[in-house]
PDB file of C-alpha atoms in Angstrom:
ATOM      1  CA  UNK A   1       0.000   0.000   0.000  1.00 78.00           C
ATOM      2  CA  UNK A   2       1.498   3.096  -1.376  1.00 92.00           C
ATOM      3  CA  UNK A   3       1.780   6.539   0.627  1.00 97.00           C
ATOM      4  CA  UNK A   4       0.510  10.058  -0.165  1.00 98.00           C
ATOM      5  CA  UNK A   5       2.798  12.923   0.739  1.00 98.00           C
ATOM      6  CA  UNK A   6       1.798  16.257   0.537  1.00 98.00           C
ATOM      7  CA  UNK A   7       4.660  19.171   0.166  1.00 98.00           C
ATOM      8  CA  UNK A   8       2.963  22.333   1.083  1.00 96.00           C
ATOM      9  CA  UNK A   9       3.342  26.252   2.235  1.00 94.00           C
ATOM     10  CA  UNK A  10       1.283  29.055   1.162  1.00 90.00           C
ATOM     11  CA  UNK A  11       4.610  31.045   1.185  1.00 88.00           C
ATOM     12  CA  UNK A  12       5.771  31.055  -2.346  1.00 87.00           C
ATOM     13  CA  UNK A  13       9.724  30.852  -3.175  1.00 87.00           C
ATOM     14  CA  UNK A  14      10.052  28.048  -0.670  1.00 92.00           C
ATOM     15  CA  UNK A  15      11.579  25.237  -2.141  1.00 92.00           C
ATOM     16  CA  UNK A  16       8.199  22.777  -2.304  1.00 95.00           C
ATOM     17  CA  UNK A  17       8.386  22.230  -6.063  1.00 96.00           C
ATOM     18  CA  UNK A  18      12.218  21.567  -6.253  1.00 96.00           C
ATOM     19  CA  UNK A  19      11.624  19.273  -3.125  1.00 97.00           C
ATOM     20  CA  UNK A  20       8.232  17.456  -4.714  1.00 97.00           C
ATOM     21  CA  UNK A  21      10.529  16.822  -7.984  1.00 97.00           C
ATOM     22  CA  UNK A  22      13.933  15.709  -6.400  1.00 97.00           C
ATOM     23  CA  UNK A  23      12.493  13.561  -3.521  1.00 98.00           C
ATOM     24  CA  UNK A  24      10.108  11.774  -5.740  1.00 98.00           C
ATOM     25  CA  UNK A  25      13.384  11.316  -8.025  1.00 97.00           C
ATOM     26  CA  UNK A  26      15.031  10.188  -5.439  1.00 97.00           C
ATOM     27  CA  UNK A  27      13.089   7.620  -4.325  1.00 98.00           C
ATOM     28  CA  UNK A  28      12.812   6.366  -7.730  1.00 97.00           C
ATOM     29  CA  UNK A  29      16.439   6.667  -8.270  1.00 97.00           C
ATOM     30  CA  UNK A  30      15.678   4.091  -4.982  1.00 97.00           C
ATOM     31  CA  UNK A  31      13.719   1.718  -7.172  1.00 96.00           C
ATOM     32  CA  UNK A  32      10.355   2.936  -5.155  1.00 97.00           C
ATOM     33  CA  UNK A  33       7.377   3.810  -7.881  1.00 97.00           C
ATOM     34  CA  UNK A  34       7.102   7.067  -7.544  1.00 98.00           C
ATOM     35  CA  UNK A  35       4.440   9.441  -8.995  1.00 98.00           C
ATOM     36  CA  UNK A  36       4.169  13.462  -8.550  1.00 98.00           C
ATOM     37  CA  UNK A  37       1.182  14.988  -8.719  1.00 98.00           C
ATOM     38  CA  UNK A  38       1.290  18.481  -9.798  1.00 96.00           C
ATOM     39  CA  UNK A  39      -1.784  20.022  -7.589  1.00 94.00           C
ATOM     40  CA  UNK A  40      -0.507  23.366  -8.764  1.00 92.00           C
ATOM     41  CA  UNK A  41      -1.700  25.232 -11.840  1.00 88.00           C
ATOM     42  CA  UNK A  42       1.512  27.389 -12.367  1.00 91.00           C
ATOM     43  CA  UNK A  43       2.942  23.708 -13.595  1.00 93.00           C
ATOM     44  CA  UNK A  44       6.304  23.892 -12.398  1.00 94.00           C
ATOM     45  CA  UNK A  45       6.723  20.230 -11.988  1.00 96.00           C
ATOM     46  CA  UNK A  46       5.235  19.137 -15.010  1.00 96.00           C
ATOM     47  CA  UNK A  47       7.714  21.525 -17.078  1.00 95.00           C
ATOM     48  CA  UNK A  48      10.548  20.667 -14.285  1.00 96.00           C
ATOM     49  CA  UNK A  49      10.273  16.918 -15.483  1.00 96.00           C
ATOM     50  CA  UNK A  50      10.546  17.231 -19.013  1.00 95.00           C
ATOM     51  CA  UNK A  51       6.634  18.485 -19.884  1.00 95.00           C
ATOM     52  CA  UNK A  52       5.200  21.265 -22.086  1.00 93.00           C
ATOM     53  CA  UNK A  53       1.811  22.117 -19.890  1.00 91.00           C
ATOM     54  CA  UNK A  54       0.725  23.904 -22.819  1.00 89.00           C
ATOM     55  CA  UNK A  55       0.727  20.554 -24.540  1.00 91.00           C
ATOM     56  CA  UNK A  56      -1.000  18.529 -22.004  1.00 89.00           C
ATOM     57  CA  UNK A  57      -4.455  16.811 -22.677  1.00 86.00           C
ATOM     58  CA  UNK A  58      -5.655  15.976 -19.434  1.00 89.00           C
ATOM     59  CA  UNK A  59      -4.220  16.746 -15.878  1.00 90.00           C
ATOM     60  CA  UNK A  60      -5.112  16.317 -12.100  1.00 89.00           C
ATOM     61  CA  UNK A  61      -8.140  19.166 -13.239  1.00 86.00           C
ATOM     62  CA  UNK A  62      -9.856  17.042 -15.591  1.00 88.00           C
ATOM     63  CA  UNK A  63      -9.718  14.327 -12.646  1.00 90.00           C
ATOM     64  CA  UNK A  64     -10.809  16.330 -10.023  1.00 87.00           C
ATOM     65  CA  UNK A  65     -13.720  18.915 -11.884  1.00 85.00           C
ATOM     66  CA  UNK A  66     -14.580  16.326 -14.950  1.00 86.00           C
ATOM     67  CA  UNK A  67     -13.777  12.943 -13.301  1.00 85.00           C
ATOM     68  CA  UNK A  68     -11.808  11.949 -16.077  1.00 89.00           C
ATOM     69  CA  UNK A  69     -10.230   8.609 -15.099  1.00 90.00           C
ATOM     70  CA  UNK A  70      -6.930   8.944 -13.382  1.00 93.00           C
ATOM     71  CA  UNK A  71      -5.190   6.695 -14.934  1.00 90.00           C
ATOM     72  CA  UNK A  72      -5.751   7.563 -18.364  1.00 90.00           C
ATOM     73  CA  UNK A  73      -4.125  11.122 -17.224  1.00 94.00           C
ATOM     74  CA  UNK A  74      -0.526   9.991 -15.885  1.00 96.00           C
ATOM     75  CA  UNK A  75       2.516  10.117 -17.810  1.00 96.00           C
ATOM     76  CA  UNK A  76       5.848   8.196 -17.679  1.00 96.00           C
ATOM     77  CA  UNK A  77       8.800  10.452 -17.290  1.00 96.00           C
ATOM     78  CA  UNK A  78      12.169   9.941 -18.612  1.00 93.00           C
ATOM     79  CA  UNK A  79      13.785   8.674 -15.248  1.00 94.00           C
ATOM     80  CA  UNK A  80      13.111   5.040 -14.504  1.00 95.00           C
ATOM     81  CA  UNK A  81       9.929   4.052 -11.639  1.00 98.00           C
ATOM     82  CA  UNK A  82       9.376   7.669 -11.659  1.00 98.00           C
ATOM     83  CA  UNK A  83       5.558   8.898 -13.253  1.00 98.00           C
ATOM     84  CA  UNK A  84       3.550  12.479 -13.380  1.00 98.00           C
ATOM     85  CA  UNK A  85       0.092  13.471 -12.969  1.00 97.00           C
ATOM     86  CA  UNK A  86       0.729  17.065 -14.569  1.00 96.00           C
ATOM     87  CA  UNK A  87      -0.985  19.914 -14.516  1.00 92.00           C
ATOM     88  CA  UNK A  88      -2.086  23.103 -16.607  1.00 84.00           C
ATOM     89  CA  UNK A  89      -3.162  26.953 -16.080  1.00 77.00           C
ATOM     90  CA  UNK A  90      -6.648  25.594 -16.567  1.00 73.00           C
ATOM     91  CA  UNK A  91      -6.446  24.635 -12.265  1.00 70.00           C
ATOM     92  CA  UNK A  92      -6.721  28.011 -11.684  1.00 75.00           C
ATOM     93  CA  UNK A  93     -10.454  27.941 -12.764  1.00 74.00           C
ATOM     94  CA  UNK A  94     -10.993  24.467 -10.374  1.00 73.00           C
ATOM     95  CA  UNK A  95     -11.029  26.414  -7.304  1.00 75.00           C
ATOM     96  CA  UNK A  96     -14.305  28.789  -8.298  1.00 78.00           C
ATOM     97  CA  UNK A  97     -15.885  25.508 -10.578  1.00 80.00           C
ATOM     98  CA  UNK A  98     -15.207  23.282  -7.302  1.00 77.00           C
ATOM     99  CA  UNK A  99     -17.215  25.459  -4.994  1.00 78.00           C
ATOM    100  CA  UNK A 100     -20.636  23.813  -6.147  1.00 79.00           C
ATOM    101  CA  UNK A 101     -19.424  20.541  -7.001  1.00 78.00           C
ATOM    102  CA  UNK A 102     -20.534  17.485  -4.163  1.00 81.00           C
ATOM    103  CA  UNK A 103     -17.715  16.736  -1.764  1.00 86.00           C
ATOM    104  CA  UNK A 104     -15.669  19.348  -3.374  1.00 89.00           C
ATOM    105  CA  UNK A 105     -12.945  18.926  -0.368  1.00 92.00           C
ATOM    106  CA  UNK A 106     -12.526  15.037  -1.706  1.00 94.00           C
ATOM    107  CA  UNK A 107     -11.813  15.246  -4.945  1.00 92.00           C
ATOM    108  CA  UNK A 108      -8.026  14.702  -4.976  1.00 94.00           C
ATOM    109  CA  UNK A 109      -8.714  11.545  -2.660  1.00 95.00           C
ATOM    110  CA  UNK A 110     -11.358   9.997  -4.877  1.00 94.00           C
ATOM    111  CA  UNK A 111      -9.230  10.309  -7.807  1.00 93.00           C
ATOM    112  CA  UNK A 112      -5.804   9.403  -5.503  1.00 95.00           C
ATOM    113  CA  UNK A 113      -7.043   6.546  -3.523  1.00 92.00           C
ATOM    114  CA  UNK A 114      -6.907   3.741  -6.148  1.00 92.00           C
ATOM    115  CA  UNK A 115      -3.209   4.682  -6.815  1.00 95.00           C
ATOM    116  CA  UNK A 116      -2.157   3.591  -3.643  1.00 94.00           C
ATOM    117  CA  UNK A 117      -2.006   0.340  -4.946  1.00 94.00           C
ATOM    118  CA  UNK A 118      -0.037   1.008  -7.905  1.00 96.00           C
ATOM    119  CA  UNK A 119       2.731   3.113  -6.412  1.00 97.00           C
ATOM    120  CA  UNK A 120       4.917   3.144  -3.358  1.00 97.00           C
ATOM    121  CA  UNK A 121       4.910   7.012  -2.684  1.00 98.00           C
ATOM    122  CA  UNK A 122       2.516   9.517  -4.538  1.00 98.00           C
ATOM    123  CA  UNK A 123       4.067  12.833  -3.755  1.00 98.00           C
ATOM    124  CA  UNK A 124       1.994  16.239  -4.555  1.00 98.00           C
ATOM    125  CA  UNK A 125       3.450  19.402  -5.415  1.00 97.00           C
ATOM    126  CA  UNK A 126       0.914  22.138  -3.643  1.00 95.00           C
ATOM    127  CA  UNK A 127       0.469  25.630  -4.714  1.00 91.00           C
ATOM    128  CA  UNK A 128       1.377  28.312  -3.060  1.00 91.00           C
ATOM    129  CA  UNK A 129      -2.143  28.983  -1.061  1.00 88.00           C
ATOM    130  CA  UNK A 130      -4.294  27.660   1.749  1.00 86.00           C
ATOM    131  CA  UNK A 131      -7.048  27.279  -1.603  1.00 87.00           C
ATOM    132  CA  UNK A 132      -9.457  24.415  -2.088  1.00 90.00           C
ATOM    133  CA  UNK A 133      -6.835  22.376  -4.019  1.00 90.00           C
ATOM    134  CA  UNK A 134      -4.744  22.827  -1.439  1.00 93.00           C
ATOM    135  CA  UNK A 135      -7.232  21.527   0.961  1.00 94.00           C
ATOM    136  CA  UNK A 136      -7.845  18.940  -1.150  1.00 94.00           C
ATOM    137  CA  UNK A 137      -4.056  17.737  -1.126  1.00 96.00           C
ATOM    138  CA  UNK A 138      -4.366  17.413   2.580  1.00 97.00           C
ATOM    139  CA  UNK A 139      -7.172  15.567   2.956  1.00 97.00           C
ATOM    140  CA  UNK A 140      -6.031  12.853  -0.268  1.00 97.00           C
ATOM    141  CA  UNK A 141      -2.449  12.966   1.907  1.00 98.00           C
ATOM    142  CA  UNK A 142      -1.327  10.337   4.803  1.00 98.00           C
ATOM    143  CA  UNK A 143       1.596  12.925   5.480  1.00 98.00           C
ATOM    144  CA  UNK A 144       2.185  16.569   4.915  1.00 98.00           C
ATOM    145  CA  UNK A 145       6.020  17.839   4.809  1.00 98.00           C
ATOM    146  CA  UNK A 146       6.631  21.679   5.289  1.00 96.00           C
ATOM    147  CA  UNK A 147       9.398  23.241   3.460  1.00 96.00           C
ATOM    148  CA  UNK A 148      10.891  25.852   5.140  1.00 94.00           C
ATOM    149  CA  UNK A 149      13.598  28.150   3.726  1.00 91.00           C
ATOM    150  CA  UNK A 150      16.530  29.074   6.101  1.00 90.00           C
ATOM    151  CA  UNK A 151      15.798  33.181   5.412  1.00 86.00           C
ATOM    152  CA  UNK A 152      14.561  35.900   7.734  1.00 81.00           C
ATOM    153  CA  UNK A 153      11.119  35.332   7.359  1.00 82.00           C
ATOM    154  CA  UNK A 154      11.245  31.374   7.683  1.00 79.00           C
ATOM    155  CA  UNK A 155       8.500  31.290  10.352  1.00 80.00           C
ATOM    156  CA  UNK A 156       5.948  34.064   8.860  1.00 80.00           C
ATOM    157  CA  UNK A 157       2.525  32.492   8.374  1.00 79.00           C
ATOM    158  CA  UNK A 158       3.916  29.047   9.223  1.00 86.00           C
ATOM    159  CA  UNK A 159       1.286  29.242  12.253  1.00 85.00           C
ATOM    160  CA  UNK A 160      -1.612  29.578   9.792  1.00 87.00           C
ATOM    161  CA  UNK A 161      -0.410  26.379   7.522  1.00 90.00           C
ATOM    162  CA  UNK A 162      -0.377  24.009  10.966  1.00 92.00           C
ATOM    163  CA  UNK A 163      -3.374  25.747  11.476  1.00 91.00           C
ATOM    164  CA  UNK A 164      -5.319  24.846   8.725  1.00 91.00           C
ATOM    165  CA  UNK A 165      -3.636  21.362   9.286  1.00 95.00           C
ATOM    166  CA  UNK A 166      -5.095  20.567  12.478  1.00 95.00           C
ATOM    167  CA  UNK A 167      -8.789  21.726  10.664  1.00 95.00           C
ATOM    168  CA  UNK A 168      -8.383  19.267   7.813  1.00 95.00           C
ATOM    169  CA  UNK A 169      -7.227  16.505  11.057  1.00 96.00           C
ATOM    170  CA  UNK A 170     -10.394  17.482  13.332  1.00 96.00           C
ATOM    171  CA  UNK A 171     -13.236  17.716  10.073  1.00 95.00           C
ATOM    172  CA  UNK A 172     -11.531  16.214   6.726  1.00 95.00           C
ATOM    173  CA  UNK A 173      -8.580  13.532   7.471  1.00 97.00           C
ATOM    174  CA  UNK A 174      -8.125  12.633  10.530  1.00 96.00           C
ATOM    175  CA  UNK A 175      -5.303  10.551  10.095  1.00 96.00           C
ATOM    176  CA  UNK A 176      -3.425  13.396   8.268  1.00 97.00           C
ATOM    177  CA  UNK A 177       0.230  13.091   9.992  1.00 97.00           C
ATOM    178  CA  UNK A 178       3.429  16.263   9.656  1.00 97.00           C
ATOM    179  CA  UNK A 179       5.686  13.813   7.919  1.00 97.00           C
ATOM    180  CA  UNK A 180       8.317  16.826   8.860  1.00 97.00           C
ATOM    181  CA  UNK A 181       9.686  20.233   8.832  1.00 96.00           C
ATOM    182  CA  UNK A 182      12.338  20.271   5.933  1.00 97.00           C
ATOM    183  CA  UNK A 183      14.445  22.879   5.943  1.00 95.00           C
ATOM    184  CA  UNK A 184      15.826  24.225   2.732  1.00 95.00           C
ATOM    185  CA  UNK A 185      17.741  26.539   1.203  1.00 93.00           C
ATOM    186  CA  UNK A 186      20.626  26.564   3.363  1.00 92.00           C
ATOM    187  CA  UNK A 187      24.133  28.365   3.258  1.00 89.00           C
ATOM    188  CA  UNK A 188      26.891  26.823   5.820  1.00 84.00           C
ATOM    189  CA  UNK A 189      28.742  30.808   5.262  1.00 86.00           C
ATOM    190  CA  UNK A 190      25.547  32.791   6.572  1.00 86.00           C
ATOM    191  CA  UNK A 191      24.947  33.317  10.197  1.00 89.00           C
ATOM    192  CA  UNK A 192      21.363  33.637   9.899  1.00 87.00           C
ATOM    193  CA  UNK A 193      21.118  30.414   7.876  1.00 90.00           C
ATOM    194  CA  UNK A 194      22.587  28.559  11.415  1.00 90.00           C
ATOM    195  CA  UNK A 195      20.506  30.906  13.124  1.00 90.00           C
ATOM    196  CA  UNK A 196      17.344  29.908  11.473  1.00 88.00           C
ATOM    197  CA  UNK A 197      18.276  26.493  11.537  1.00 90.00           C
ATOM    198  CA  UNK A 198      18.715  26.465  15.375  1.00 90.00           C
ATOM    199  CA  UNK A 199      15.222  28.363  16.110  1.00 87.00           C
ATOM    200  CA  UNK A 200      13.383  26.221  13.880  1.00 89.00           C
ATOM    201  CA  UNK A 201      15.222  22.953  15.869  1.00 90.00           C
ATOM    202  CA  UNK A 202      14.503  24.709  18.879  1.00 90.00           C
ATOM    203  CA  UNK A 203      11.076  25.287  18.396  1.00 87.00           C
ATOM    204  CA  UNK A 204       9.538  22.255  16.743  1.00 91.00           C
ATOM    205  CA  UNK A 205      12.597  19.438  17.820  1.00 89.00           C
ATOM    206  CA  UNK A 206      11.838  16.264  16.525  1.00 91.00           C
ATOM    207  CA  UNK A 207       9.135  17.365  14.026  1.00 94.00           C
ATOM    208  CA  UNK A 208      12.315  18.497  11.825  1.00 96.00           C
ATOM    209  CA  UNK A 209      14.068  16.468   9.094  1.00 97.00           C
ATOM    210  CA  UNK A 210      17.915  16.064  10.337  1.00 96.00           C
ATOM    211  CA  UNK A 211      18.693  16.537   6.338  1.00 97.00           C
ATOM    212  CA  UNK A 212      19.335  20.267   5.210  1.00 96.00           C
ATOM    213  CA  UNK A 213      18.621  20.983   1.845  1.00 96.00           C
ATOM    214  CA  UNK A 214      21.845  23.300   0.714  1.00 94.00           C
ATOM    215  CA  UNK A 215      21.382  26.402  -1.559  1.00 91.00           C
ATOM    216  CA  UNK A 216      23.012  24.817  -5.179  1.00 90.00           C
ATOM    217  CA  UNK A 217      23.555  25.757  -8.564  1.00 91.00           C
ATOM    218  CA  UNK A 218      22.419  22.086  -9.535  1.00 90.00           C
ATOM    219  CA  UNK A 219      19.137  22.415  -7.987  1.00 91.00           C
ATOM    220  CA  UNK A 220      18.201  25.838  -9.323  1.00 89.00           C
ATOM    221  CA  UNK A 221      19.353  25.016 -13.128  1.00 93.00           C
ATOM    222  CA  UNK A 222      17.911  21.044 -13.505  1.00 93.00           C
ATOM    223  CA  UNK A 223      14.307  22.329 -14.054  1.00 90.00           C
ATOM    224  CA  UNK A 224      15.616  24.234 -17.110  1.00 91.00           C
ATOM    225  CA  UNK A 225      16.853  21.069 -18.462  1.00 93.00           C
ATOM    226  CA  UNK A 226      13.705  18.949 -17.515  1.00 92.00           C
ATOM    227  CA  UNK A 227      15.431  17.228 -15.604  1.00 93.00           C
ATOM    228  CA  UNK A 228      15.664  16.464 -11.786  1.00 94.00           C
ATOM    229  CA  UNK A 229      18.937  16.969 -10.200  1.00 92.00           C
ATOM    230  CA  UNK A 230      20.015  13.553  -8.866  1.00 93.00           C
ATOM    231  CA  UNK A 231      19.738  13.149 -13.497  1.00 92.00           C
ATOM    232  CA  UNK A 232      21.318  16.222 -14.087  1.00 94.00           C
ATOM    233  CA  UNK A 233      24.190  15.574 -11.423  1.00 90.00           C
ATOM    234  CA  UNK A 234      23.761  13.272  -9.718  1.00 90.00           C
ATOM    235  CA  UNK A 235      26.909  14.180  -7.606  1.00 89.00           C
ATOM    236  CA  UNK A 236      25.796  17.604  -6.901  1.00 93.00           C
ATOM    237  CA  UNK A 237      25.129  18.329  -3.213  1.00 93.00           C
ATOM    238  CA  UNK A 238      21.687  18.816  -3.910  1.00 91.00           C
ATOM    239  CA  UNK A 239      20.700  15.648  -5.335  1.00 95.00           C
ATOM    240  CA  UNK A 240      22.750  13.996  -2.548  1.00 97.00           C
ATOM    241  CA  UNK A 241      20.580  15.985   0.173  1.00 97.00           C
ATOM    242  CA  UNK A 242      17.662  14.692  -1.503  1.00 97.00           C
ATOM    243  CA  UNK A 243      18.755  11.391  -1.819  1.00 97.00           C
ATOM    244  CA  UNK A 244      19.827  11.782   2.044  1.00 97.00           C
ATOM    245  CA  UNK A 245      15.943  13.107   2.477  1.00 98.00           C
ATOM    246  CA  UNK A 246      14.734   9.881   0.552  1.00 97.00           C
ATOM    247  CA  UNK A 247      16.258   7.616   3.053  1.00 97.00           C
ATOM    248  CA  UNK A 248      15.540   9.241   6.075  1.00 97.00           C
ATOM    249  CA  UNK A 249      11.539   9.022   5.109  1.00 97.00           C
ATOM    250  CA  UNK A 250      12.218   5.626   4.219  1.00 97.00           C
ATOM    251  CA  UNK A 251      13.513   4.979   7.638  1.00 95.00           C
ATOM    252  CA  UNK A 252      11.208   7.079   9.007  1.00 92.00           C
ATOM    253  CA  UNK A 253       8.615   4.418   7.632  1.00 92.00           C
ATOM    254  CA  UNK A 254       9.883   1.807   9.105  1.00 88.00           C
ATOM    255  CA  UNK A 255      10.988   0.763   5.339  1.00 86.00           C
ATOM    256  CA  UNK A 256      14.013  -1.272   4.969  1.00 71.00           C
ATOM    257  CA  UNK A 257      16.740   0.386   1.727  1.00 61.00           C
TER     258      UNK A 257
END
């Protein structure tokens, strides 16, 4: 029985989509079958894996507003064990079409739940919003991880997002788990980097992943190439951080590498 992680912030710029994309790498680089759902309609993971959205058919909006069958909508990427549920500008519109729809919170899960079977992690890229596909993320997901960037304002609105969490627990999913606090974006020169890193340790202790995802030339350029990281280099101290990030889920889960 596969697992559904959810990355998700409604702070933009914070590393969720580079994180969805190299972890789900990763663990397919880990001979886990991996899919990424791209549950955000500015499509940077579709594009980041090798995808023209502009070209795309059918995405995770067909499945959630049309229920167009899922399966029918995923595509095979380029890396091996690793598959895409892509998406398109046209999600924007799912959030206002959604509102009158039956069980308009459930969507995602109707169309996710089947998968489960098929794959060993099903990792969702959110967008950058507390929205109804958002909430629907959370209440398809078993886990949510938080990216968290290692800048000044690393904890603003970080209150609201565990907020809404323990909501979607109490009415929606209430098995919905913080897989972890994943801290990214991190320089080893800058003092408030280690200063971040030590408040955000301090503050929420075990809840935080011990792997810190470095600021890297790697991570930034692989989307531009299609590609993620641990393909593009997979020597790069990015795609070893993810790979580092893969494993400690893994053992996290109680799964043997």
């Amino acid at each position: 029985m596969g697992k559904i992680i959810a990355i998700a912030n409604q702070k933009g710029g914070v590393g969720k989509t580079t994180s969805a994309i190299n972890l789900a790498a990763s663990l397919a680089a880990l001979e886990y079958k991996t899919l990424v759902v791209d549950a955000d309609p500015q499509a940077n993971s579709t594009s980041g894996l090798g995808f023209n959205p502009k070209e795309i058919e059918n995405s995770i909006y067909e499945c959630m507003v049309d229920e167009i069958e899922v399966k029918d909508t995923i595509v095979e990427t380029d890396t091996s064990f690793l598959y895409l549920l892509p998406s398109h500008i046209d999600l924007v519109g799912a959030e206002i079409e959604m509102v009158s729809l039956d069980s308009r919170e459930t969507r995602m899960r109707e169309s996710l739940t089947p998968l489960k079977e098929e794959y060993d992690f099903i990792i969702i890229d959110c967008s950058p919003s507390l929205g109804l596909i958002t909430i629907n993320a959370l209440t398809a997901a078993n886990s949510v991880i938080i990216p968290v960037q290692c800048e000044y304002y690393a904890l603003e609105g970080l209150g609201k997002l565990l907020n809404t969490i323990k909501i979607i627990q109490s009415r929606l999913n209430t098995s919905l788990e913080i897989e972890g606090i994943l801290l990214t974006m991190y320089d080893v020169r800058l003092r408030l980097s280690n200063q971040v890193v030590e408040e955000v340790s301090n503050h929420f202790q075990h809840m935080v992943f011990k792997t810190l995802i470095p600021r890297n030339i790697k991570l930034s350029e692989s989307p531009s190439f299609g590609l993620p990281a641990i393909v593009h280099d997979a020597e790069s101290k990015g795609a070893l951080s993810y790979l580092n990030l893969a494993r400690e889920i893994l053992e996290k889960n109680g799964i043997t590498i």
